[in-house]
Coordinates of C-alpha atoms and ligand atoms in Angstrom, one line a residue:
M1 CA -9.5 -33.9 -15.2
T2 CA -6.2 -32.7 -14.1
L3 CA -4.7 -29.4 -13.6
Q4 CA -3.9 -27.4 -16.7
T5 CA -0.6 -25.9 -16.8
I6 CA -1.9 -22.6 -17.7
G7 CA -5.1 -21.1 -16.7
R8 CA -7.3 -22.1 -13.8
P9 CA -7.7 -25.6 -12.6
T10 CA -10.5 -27.4 -14.2
R11 CA -10.8 -30.6 -11.9
P12 CA -14.4 -30.9 -10.8
E13 CA -15.6 -30.3 -7.2
G14 CA -14.3 -32.9 -4.8
D15 CA -11.9 -34.7 -7.0
T16 CA -8.9 -35.3 -4.7
A17 CA -6.7 -36.8 -7.3
N18 CA -2.9 -35.6 -7.6
T19 CA -3.0 -33.2 -4.6
G20 CA -5.2 -34.4 -1.9
F21 CA -6.9 -31.2 -2.2
K22 CA -10.5 -30.8 -1.8
S23 CA -11.9 -27.3 -2.2
L24 CA -14.3 -26.2 0.7
T25 CA -16.0 -23.5 -1.1
G26 CA -15.7 -24.0 -4.9
A27 CA -13.1 -21.4 -5.3
R28 CA -9.9 -22.5 -6.8
G29 CA -6.3 -21.2 -6.2
L30 CA -3.8 -19.0 -7.9
L31 CA -1.9 -20.3 -10.7
Q32 CA 1.2 -18.1 -11.7
D33 CA 3.4 -20.5 -13.8
E34 CA 4.3 -18.3 -16.7
P35 CA 7.9 -18.3 -18.0
L36 CA 9.8 -15.2 -18.4
I37 CA 9.3 -13.7 -21.6
F38 CA 12.9 -14.4 -22.6
E39 CA 12.3 -18.0 -21.7
L40 CA 9.3 -18.2 -23.6
G41 CA 10.5 -16.6 -27.0
G42 CA 13.0 -18.0 -29.4
W43 CA 15.5 -15.6 -31.1
S44 CA 14.7 -16.2 -34.8
K45 CA 11.4 -14.5 -34.8
T46 CA 10.0 -11.1 -34.9
G47 CA 6.5 -9.5 -34.3
V48 CA 7.4 -7.0 -37.1
D49 CA 7.3 -7.4 -41.0
I50 CA 9.2 -4.6 -42.5
P51 CA 10.9 -4.8 -46.0
A52 CA 14.6 -5.4 -46.2
A53 CA 16.3 -2.0 -46.5
E54 CA 17.5 -0.8 -49.9
H55 CA 20.8 0.1 -48.7
D56 CA 21.9 -1.9 -46.0
A57 CA 25.4 -1.0 -46.1
S58 CA 26.4 0.0 -42.4
D59 CA 28.2 3.1 -41.4
L60 CA 29.1 1.6 -38.0
A61 CA 32.5 0.5 -39.3
G62 CA 32.4 -3.2 -38.0
L63 CA 30.7 -2.3 -34.8
T64 CA 27.1 -3.9 -35.9
R65 CA 25.7 -6.1 -33.4
E66 CA 25.2 -9.6 -34.8
S67 CA 22.2 -10.3 -32.5
I68 CA 20.4 -8.4 -29.8
P69 CA 19.2 -10.6 -27.0
L70 CA 15.5 -9.5 -27.2
P71 CA 13.1 -12.4 -27.1
G72 CA 11.3 -13.1 -30.5
L73 CA 7.7 -13.5 -30.3
S74 CA 4.8 -12.8 -32.5
E75 CA 2.2 -10.3 -31.7
P76 CA -0.3 -13.1 -30.5
E77 CA 2.3 -14.6 -28.6
A78 CA 3.6 -11.4 -26.8
M79 CA -0.1 -10.5 -26.1
R80 CA -1.1 -13.9 -24.6
H81 CA 1.9 -13.8 -22.4
Y82 CA 1.0 -10.5 -20.8
V83 CA -2.9 -11.3 -20.7
R84 CA -1.8 -14.6 -19.1
L85 CA 0.3 -12.8 -16.4
S86 CA -2.4 -10.4 -15.8
Q87 CA -4.7 -13.2 -15.1
K88 CA -2.4 -15.1 -12.7
N89 CA -2.1 -12.1 -10.4
H90 CA -4.4 -11.5 -7.4
A91 CA -5.9 -8.1 -8.0
I92 CA -8.4 -6.0 -6.4
D93 CA -10.3 -6.3 -9.7
L94 CA -10.7 -9.9 -9.1
A95 CA -11.8 -10.3 -5.4
I96 CA -11.5 -9.0 -2.0
Y97 CA -7.8 -8.2 -1.2
P98 CA -8.1 -8.2 2.8
L99 CA -4.6 -7.1 3.4
G100 CA -4.6 -5.2 6.6
S101 CA -3.1 -1.6 6.8
C102 CA -3.0 -1.4 3.2
T103 CA -6.6 -0.3 2.2
M104 CA -6.9 -2.2 -0.9
K105 CA -10.1 -0.9 -2.1
H106 CA -11.6 -0.7 -5.5
N107 CA -10.1 2.0 -7.9
P108 CA -13.1 3.8 -9.5
R109 CA -12.9 3.9 -13.2
L110 CA -13.9 7.4 -13.4
N111 CA -10.7 8.5 -11.7
E112 CA -8.8 6.6 -14.6
K113 CA -10.7 8.6 -17.1
A114 CA -10.0 11.8 -15.5
A115 CA -6.2 10.9 -15.2
R116 CA -6.1 10.1 -19.0
L117 CA -7.4 13.4 -20.1
A118 CA -4.5 14.7 -22.3
G119 CA -4.1 17.8 -20.6
F120 CA -3.1 15.9 -17.3
A121 CA -1.3 12.6 -18.8
E122 CA 0.6 14.4 -21.4
L123 CA 1.9 17.4 -19.3
H124 CA 5.6 17.9 -19.2
P125 CA 6.9 19.0 -15.8
L126 CA 8.8 21.5 -17.3
A127 CA 6.1 23.1 -19.4
P128 CA 5.6 26.8 -19.1
I129 CA 3.5 27.6 -16.3
S130 CA 1.0 29.7 -18.6
T131 CA 0.0 26.4 -20.4
T132 CA -0.4 24.4 -17.0
Q133 CA -2.9 26.4 -15.2
G134 CA -5.6 23.6 -15.2
A135 CA -3.0 21.2 -13.6
L136 CA -1.9 23.8 -10.9
A137 CA -5.4 24.5 -10.2
L138 CA -6.2 20.7 -9.7
M139 CA -3.3 20.7 -7.3
D140 CA -4.6 23.8 -5.4
R141 CA -8.0 22.3 -5.3
L142 CA -6.7 18.9 -4.0
A143 CA -4.7 20.8 -1.3
H144 CA -7.6 22.8 -0.3
W145 CA -9.6 19.4 0.2
L146 CA -6.9 17.7 2.2
K147 CA -6.5 20.7 4.4
T148 CA -10.3 21.0 5.1
L149 CA -10.6 17.2 5.6
T150 CA -7.7 17.4 8.1
G151 CA -8.2 20.7 9.7
M152 CA -4.7 21.7 9.0
P153 CA -3.3 24.8 7.6
A154 CA -0.8 23.7 5.2
V155 CA 0.1 20.7 2.9
A156 CA 3.3 19.4 1.0
L157 CA 2.1 17.6 -1.9
T158 CA 5.4 16.3 -3.3
P159 CA 6.1 13.1 -1.3
K160 CA 5.7 10.0 -3.3
A161 CA 4.5 7.5 -0.7
G162 CA 3.6 7.3 2.9
A163 CA 7.1 6.5 4.1
H164 CA 8.3 9.4 1.8
G165 CA 5.6 11.5 3.6
E166 CA 7.0 10.4 7.0
L167 CA 10.4 11.7 5.9
C168 CA 9.1 14.8 4.7
G169 CA 7.2 15.4 8.1
L170 CA 10.2 14.5 10.3
L171 CA 12.4 16.9 8.2
C172 CA 9.8 19.6 8.8
I173 CA 10.1 18.8 12.6
K174 CA 13.9 18.9 12.4
A175 CA 14.1 22.1 10.6
A176 CA 11.5 23.7 13.3
H177 CA 13.6 22.4 16.1
E178 CA 16.9 23.8 14.7
A179 CA 15.2 27.0 14.0
A180 CA 14.2 27.2 17.6
G181 CA 17.7 26.4 18.9
Q182 CA 16.4 22.9 19.9
A183 CA 18.8 20.7 17.7
N184 CA 19.7 18.7 20.7
R185 CA 16.4 16.9 20.6
R186 CA 17.6 13.6 19.2
T187 CA 14.9 11.1 20.1
V188 CA 11.9 9.9 18.3
L189 CA 9.1 7.9 20.5
V190 CA 7.2 5.3 18.5
P191 CA 4.7 2.7 20.0
T192 CA 5.5 -1.1 19.8
S193 CA 2.7 -1.6 17.4
A194 CA 3.9 0.8 14.9
H195 CA 4.3 0.3 11.3
G196 CA 8.0 -0.4 10.4
T197 CA 8.3 2.7 8.3
N198 CA 8.1 4.8 11.3
P199 CA 11.1 3.8 13.3
A200 CA 12.9 3.4 9.9
T201 CA 11.9 7.1 8.9
A202 CA 13.2 8.4 12.5
A203 CA 16.5 6.5 12.2
F204 CA 16.9 7.7 8.4
V205 CA 16.7 11.3 9.6
G206 CA 19.3 10.4 12.2
Y207 CA 17.1 10.2 15.5
S208 CA 17.4 7.3 17.8
V209 CA 14.2 5.6 18.4
Q210 CA 12.6 4.7 21.7
E211 CA 9.6 2.5 22.2
I212 CA 6.5 3.4 23.8
A213 CA 4.7 0.7 25.8
Q214 CA 1.3 -0.5 24.9
T215 CA -1.5 -1.1 27.2
D216 CA -3.5 -4.3 27.6
D217 CA -6.4 -3.0 25.6
G218 CA -4.0 -2.1 22.7
R219 CA -3.5 1.6 23.1
V220 CA -0.7 4.0 23.9
D221 CA 0.5 3.6 27.6
L222 CA 0.2 7.2 28.8
A223 CA 2.4 6.5 32.0
D224 CA 5.0 5.1 29.8
L225 CA 4.9 7.8 27.4
T226 CA 5.0 10.5 30.0
A227 CA 8.1 8.9 31.5
K228 CA 9.8 8.9 28.3
L229 CA 9.1 12.4 27.2
G230 CA 11.8 14.9 27.9
P231 CA 13.9 17.7 26.7
H232 CA 15.8 15.1 24.4
V233 CA 12.5 14.1 22.5
A234 CA 11.9 15.7 19.0
A235 CA 8.8 13.9 18.2
I236 CA 6.3 11.2 18.8
M237 CA 4.9 9.1 15.8
I238 CA 1.6 7.6 16.3
T239 CA -0.9 5.9 14.1
N240 CA -4.5 6.6 14.6
P241 CA -6.5 4.6 14.3
N242 CA -3.5 2.5 15.3
T243 CA -2.3 -0.8 13.6
C244 CA -4.5 -2.8 16.0
G245 CA -7.4 -1.2 14.2
L246 CA -8.2 0.8 17.4
F247 CA -8.9 4.4 17.9
E248 CA -6.5 6.0 20.4
R249 CA -9.0 7.4 22.9
D250 CA -6.6 9.4 24.8
V251 CA -5.2 11.0 21.5
I252 CA -5.9 14.7 22.9
E253 CA -4.1 14.0 25.9
I254 CA -1.1 12.4 23.9
G255 CA -0.9 15.7 21.9
R256 CA -1.2 17.9 25.3
L257 CA 1.7 15.8 26.9
T258 CA 3.8 15.9 23.8
H259 CA 3.5 19.7 23.2
G260 CA 3.9 20.0 27.1
A261 CA 7.6 18.4 26.6
G262 CA 8.2 20.6 23.7
A263 CA 8.1 17.8 21.2
Y264 CA 5.9 17.5 17.9
F265 CA 3.1 15.2 17.2
Y266 CA 3.6 13.3 14.0
C267 CA 0.5 11.1 13.1
D268 CA 1.0 8.2 10.6
G269 CA -2.0 8.9 8.5
A270 CA -2.3 5.5 6.8
N271 CA -5.6 4.7 8.3
F272 CA -7.2 8.0 7.6
N273 CA -9.8 6.3 5.7
A274 CA -11.4 5.1 9.0
I275 CA -12.1 8.7 10.1
V276 CA -12.1 10.7 6.9
G277 CA -15.2 13.2 7.2
R278 CA -15.7 12.3 10.9
V279 CA -12.7 13.5 12.5
R280 CA -9.9 16.2 11.8
P281 CA -6.7 15.3 12.9
G282 CA -5.8 19.1 13.4
D283 CA -8.4 19.2 16.1
L284 CA -6.6 16.2 18.0
G285 CA -3.3 18.2 18.2
V286 CA -1.5 16.6 15.2
D287 CA 1.3 18.5 13.9
A288 CA 2.3 16.6 10.6
M289 CA 0.5 13.5 9.0
H290 CA 0.9 12.0 5.8
I291 CA -2.0 10.8 3.7
N292 CA -1.6 7.8 1.3
L293 CA -3.8 8.8 -1.4
H294 CA -3.3 5.4 -2.5
K295 CA -5.1 4.1 0.4
T296 CA -7.6 6.5 1.6
F297 CA -8.3 8.2 -1.7
S298 CA -8.3 4.9 -3.9
T299 CA -5.5 5.5 -6.2
P300 CA -4.0 2.2 -7.5
H301 CA -1.3 0.5 -5.6
G302 CA 0.0 -2.9 -5.0
G303 CA 1.5 -3.3 -8.3
G304 CA -1.0 -1.2 -9.9
G305 CA 0.8 2.3 -9.8
P306 CA 3.0 4.6 -7.9
G307 CA 1.7 6.2 -4.5
A308 CA 1.6 9.5 -3.2
G309 CA 2.0 10.8 0.4
P310 CA 1.2 14.4 0.6
V311 CA 1.8 15.7 4.3
V312 CA -0.5 18.1 6.3
L313 CA 1.2 20.6 8.5
S314 CA 0.3 22.5 11.6
A315 CA 0.9 26.3 11.8
A316 CA 4.2 25.8 13.7
L317 CA 5.6 23.4 11.0
A318 CA 4.0 25.1 8.0
P319 CA 7.0 27.5 7.3
F320 CA 9.4 24.7 7.0
A321 CA 7.4 22.8 4.3
P322 CA 9.5 21.7 1.1
A323 CA 8.9 23.7 -2.2
P324 CA 7.2 23.7 -4.5
W325 CA 3.6 24.7 -3.7
V326 CA 0.8 26.7 -5.8
V327 CA 0.1 30.2 -5.1
S328 CA -2.1 32.6 -7.0
G329 CA -0.8 35.9 -8.2
P330 CA -1.3 38.7 -10.7
D331 CA -0.9 36.4 -13.9
G332 CA -2.8 33.4 -12.4
L333 CA -1.4 30.4 -10.4
R334 CA 2.4 29.7 -10.1
L335 CA 4.7 27.5 -8.2
V336 CA 6.7 28.8 -5.5
E337 CA 10.1 27.0 -6.3
E338 CA 12.9 29.2 -4.9
A339 CA 14.0 29.1 -1.1
K340 CA 13.4 32.7 -0.8
D341 CA 10.6 35.2 0.3
E342 CA 7.8 33.1 1.4
A343 CA 9.9 29.9 0.9
A344 CA 12.9 31.2 2.8
R345 CA 12.4 28.5 5.7
A346 CA 11.6 25.6 3.4
F347 CA 13.6 22.7 4.5
G348 CA 14.6 21.8 0.6
R349 CA 12.6 19.6 -1.6
M350 CA 11.2 16.2 -1.7
S351 CA 11.1 15.4 -5.5
A352 CA 12.7 17.1 -8.5
F353 CA 9.1 18.3 -9.7
Q354 CA 5.6 18.6 -8.4
G355 CA 4.9 15.1 -7.2
Q356 CA 2.8 12.3 -8.7
M357 CA 0.3 14.2 -11.0
G358 CA -1.6 11.4 -12.2
M359 CA -2.4 10.4 -8.5
F360 CA -3.5 14.0 -7.7
V361 CA -5.9 13.8 -10.6
R362 CA -7.2 10.4 -9.3
A363 CA -7.6 11.5 -5.8
Y364 CA -9.2 14.7 -6.6
A365 CA -11.9 12.9 -8.9
Y366 CA -12.4 10.4 -6.0
M367 CA -13.1 13.3 -3.6
R368 CA -15.3 15.3 -6.0
S369 CA -17.3 12.0 -7.0
H370 CA -18.0 11.3 -3.2
G371 CA -18.5 15.0 -1.9
A372 CA -18.2 15.6 1.7
D373 CA -21.1 13.3 2.6
G374 CA -19.8 10.5 0.5
L375 CA -16.5 10.7 2.3
R376 CA -17.9 10.5 5.6
Q377 CA -19.9 7.5 4.3
V378 CA -16.6 5.8 3.1
A379 CA -15.4 5.9 6.8
E380 CA -18.7 4.6 8.2
D381 CA -18.9 1.8 5.6
A382 CA -15.1 0.9 6.2
V383 CA -15.6 0.7 10.0
L384 CA -18.8 -1.3 9.7
N385 CA -17.6 -3.8 7.1
A386 CA -14.5 -4.7 9.6
N387 CA -17.0 -5.1 12.5
Y388 CA -18.9 -7.3 10.3
I389 CA -16.0 -9.5 9.9
K390 CA -15.1 -9.3 13.5
A391 CA -18.6 -10.3 14.7
R392 CA -18.9 -13.1 12.1
M393 CA -15.5 -14.7 13.0
T394 CA -15.5 -14.1 16.8
G395 CA -15.9 -17.5 18.2
I396 CA -14.4 -19.3 15.3
M397 CA -11.1 -17.2 15.4
T398 CA -10.0 -15.1 18.6
P399 CA -10.1 -11.3 18.3
A400 CA -7.0 -9.8 19.7
F401 CA -9.0 -7.1 21.3
P402 CA -12.4 -8.6 21.9
D403 CA -13.9 -5.5 23.9
G404 CA -15.8 -3.2 21.9
P405 CA -16.0 -2.4 18.2
C406 CA -12.9 -2.0 16.0
M407 CA -12.3 0.6 13.4
H408 CA -11.5 -0.3 9.7
E409 CA -9.7 -3.3 10.3
A410 CA -10.4 -6.7 12.5
L411 CA -7.3 -8.3 14.2
F412 CA -7.1 -11.7 15.5
D413 CA -4.4 -13.7 17.2
D414 CA -3.4 -17.3 16.9
T415 CA -4.9 -18.5 20.3
W416 CA -7.6 -20.3 18.4
L417 CA -5.0 -22.4 16.3
E418 CA -3.5 -23.7 19.6
G419 CA -3.2 -27.6 19.6
T420 CA -4.2 -27.8 15.6
G421 CA -0.7 -28.0 14.5
V422 CA -1.6 -25.1 12.2
T423 CA 0.2 -21.7 12.2
T424 CA -0.7 -18.3 11.1
L425 CA 1.4 -18.8 8.0
D426 CA -0.1 -22.2 7.1
F427 CA -3.5 -20.8 7.5
A428 CA -2.7 -17.7 5.1
K429 CA -1.2 -20.3 2.6
A430 CA -4.5 -22.3 2.6
M431 CA -6.5 -19.2 2.1
I432 CA -4.6 -19.0 -1.5
D433 CA -6.1 -22.5 -2.3
E434 CA -9.5 -21.1 -1.6
G435 CA -8.8 -18.3 -4.2
F436 CA -8.4 -15.5 -1.4
H437 CA -5.5 -13.2 -1.0
P438 CA -4.3 -13.9 2.7
M439 CA -4.8 -11.1 5.3
T440 CA -1.7 -9.4 6.7
M441 CA 0.1 -11.8 8.8
Y442 CA 2.4 -11.4 12.1
F443 CA 1.7 -7.6 12.0
P444 CA 1.3 -5.8 14.3
L445 CA 4.1 -7.6 16.1
V446 CA 2.5 -6.9 19.6
V447 CA -0.1 -9.6 18.7
H448 CA 1.0 -13.1 18.7
G449 CA 0.5 -14.8 15.2
A450 CA -1.6 -11.7 14.3
M451 CA -4.0 -12.0 11.5
L452 CA -5.1 -8.2 10.4
I453 CA -8.1 -8.3 8.0
E454 CA -9.0 -4.8 6.4
P455 CA -12.1 -5.3 3.9
T456 CA -12.4 -1.9 3.2
E457 CA -15.8 0.1 2.4
T458 CA -15.7 -1.2 -1.3
E459 CA -16.7 -4.9 -0.5
S460 CA -20.3 -5.8 -0.4
K461 CA -22.0 -8.1 2.2
R462 CA -22.1 -10.8 -0.4
E463 CA -18.4 -10.7 -0.7
L464 CA -17.7 -10.3 2.9
D465 CA -19.9 -13.6 3.6
R466 CA -18.0 -15.4 0.9
F467 CA -14.9 -14.5 2.7
C468 CA -16.1 -15.3 6.1
D469 CA -17.6 -18.7 4.9
A470 CA -14.2 -19.5 3.4
L471 CA -12.3 -18.5 6.6
S472 CA -14.8 -20.6 8.8
A473 CA -14.7 -23.7 6.6
L474 CA -10.8 -23.6 6.8
A475 CA -11.1 -23.0 10.5
A476 CA -13.2 -26.1 10.9
A477 CA -10.7 -28.3 8.8
A478 CA -7.8 -27.1 11.1
R479 CA -9.8 -28.1 14.1
L480 CA -10.7 -31.5 12.6
G481 CA -6.9 -32.1 12.4
D482 CA -6.6 -31.8 8.8
A483 CA -3.1 -30.3 9.2
E484 CA -1.8 -31.6 5.9
R485 CA -4.1 -29.3 4.0
F486 CA -2.3 -26.6 5.7
K487 CA 1.2 -27.6 6.0
G488 CA 1.6 -28.3 2.2
A489 CA -0.6 -25.3 1.1
P490 CA -0.8 -23.7 -1.3
Y491 CA -1.5 -26.7 -3.5
L492 CA -2.8 -24.9 -6.3
A493 CA -0.2 -22.6 -7.1
P494 CA 2.4 -24.1 -9.2
L495 CA 5.5 -22.7 -7.1
R496 CA 3.7 -23.9 -4.0
R497 CA 5.2 -22.7 -0.6
L498 CA 8.1 -20.4 -1.3
D499 CA 11.0 -19.8 0.9
E500 CA 9.9 -16.0 1.6
T501 CA 13.0 -15.4 4.0
L502 CA 15.5 -16.4 1.2
A503 CA 13.5 -14.3 -1.3
A504 CA 13.8 -11.3 0.8
R505 CA 17.3 -11.7 2.0
K506 CA 18.8 -12.8 -1.2
P507 CA 16.5 -11.7 -4.1
K508 CA 17.5 -12.6 -7.5
L509 CA 16.8 -9.2 -9.2
T510 CA 18.5 -9.6 -12.8
W511 CA 17.9 -12.2 -15.3
R512 CA 21.1 -13.0 -17.3
P513 CA 20.9 -13.8 -21.1
E514 CA 23.6 -15.2 -23.0
P515 CA 26.7 -12.7 -23.7
I516 CA 25.7 -10.2 -26.2
G517 CA 27.1 -11.0 -29.6
V518 CA 26.6 -14.7 -29.3
A519 CA 23.2 -16.0 -30.6
P520 CA 21.6 -17.7 -27.8
A521 CA 20.3 -21.3 -28.4
P522 CA 16.6 -21.3 -29.0
L523 CA 15.2 -21.9 -25.5
A524 CA 11.7 -23.1 -26.5
A525 CA 10.9 -25.6 -29.4
E526 CA 9.7 -23.9 -32.5
Ligands
PLP1 C1 1.1 1.7 4.2 C2 1.6 2.3 5.5 C3 2.8 3.0 5.8 C4 3.7 3.3 4.5 O1 3.0 3.9 3.4 P1 3.7 3.6 1.9 O2 2.9 4.4 0.9 O3 3.6 2.2 1.7 O4 5.1 4.2 2.0 C5 3.1 3.6 6.9 N1 2.2 3.1 7.9 C6 1.2 2.6 7.9 C7 0.3 2.4 9.1 C8 0.7 1.8 6.7 O5 -0.3 1.0 6.7

């Protein structure tokens, strides 16, 4: 048998015809060769069947379009196109999605059910407040849970992603410094291992960025931090657990030094799933931290939905939080929207309306269905799963920081690939042939050829074993000198090895149809 042009390959195990590829684990790669709907459809067909109009005289005085370049497909053709597309994408609903730092975890269906309740799903952002009391109550309860879990007194719900939350936090910090006559603080300190959004956000706000060195055991270098703090520093931005998957043990001291120098402590909370229910960032001296609801609180992301990045704030920053927020008054709940009274010092707004309501509902449903004890177990299981992978793969791959346990993600470097002719990129591509989504590659930058694996708490031991078995089998193949299987990978994806640099630098974002008015030639044989 040969590869089908659509669907999954059907070659039996061990058949090396065509590609030279031999599956090690029985899993087969991703096939994603489905034409654009415009290339698929002809122009002469339509999926609807309506009787000709009785009066088809046009009032458009000769401006009627002769043709509209929309693809013509019957309903089953359109249906199949989208279902095939949905099957050709890797998704968290298909298998483990071990992308480090991204917390690709199962999205519980209960959350989806709650988000589809008409009272939430069909709400208009400008509906009269008296008709939206339930939605406001949900936002208020969500805010309460976020403040309780983080030990912080205030939260801004509106930011729509982690990076947007970073922007919100830094704008609060900027406003606080300006209010204190400290506008001359123009520098933000960021560790070398930081996620790219941290320095990008600081630069976007107009700060200059200075790097803090890292110690050999993957933590912030306190001596370097101390040397770089000073009256010019507005804030530090630190991720905890950090992007090496390690807890910053000196976090209290980091906060103390930072505050001692008159700067604020921004914590990147993308990894909050590793400590939720166990550690409150407010107790660690954090002044502002975004929480990716789409990571820690399981709302869909990575092609599955928009994000939400609420920011919790310390008492010092709370007065500068952006509008709106929910308060209760004599007539029930209402939104504080205007920059007066209690919002007089708000730095402005982050979005036109109240934020991502659908994500609020999902995250709140997740919190309530887990409860406080369940959320604590989320963190414990996320850390346990990552350590299971670290333990199983140590000796086969080389952990970047072998001493002690990791938090919610296991980080490996490429020392173990030395002499094999296989790079981190080749190895990741070969994982696609085994039916796995690759881990995060080459991040954090401080680790050579980094491979960052985050299993999350929602994977079973069985799935973790399946994943580790595939990694082990691939590692054995690399050691045996089967470089071709890696260099040419992925074999089981119709587009094979893509030029990712070109795609990032010169993306083709538009599909150009034939000029409007000219009936395009049929694209597919009909
Ligand atoms: C995901 C992530 C971000 C950015 O969050 P988005 O929601 O993707 O904007 C920032 N920092 C870290 C460490 C992350 O993992």
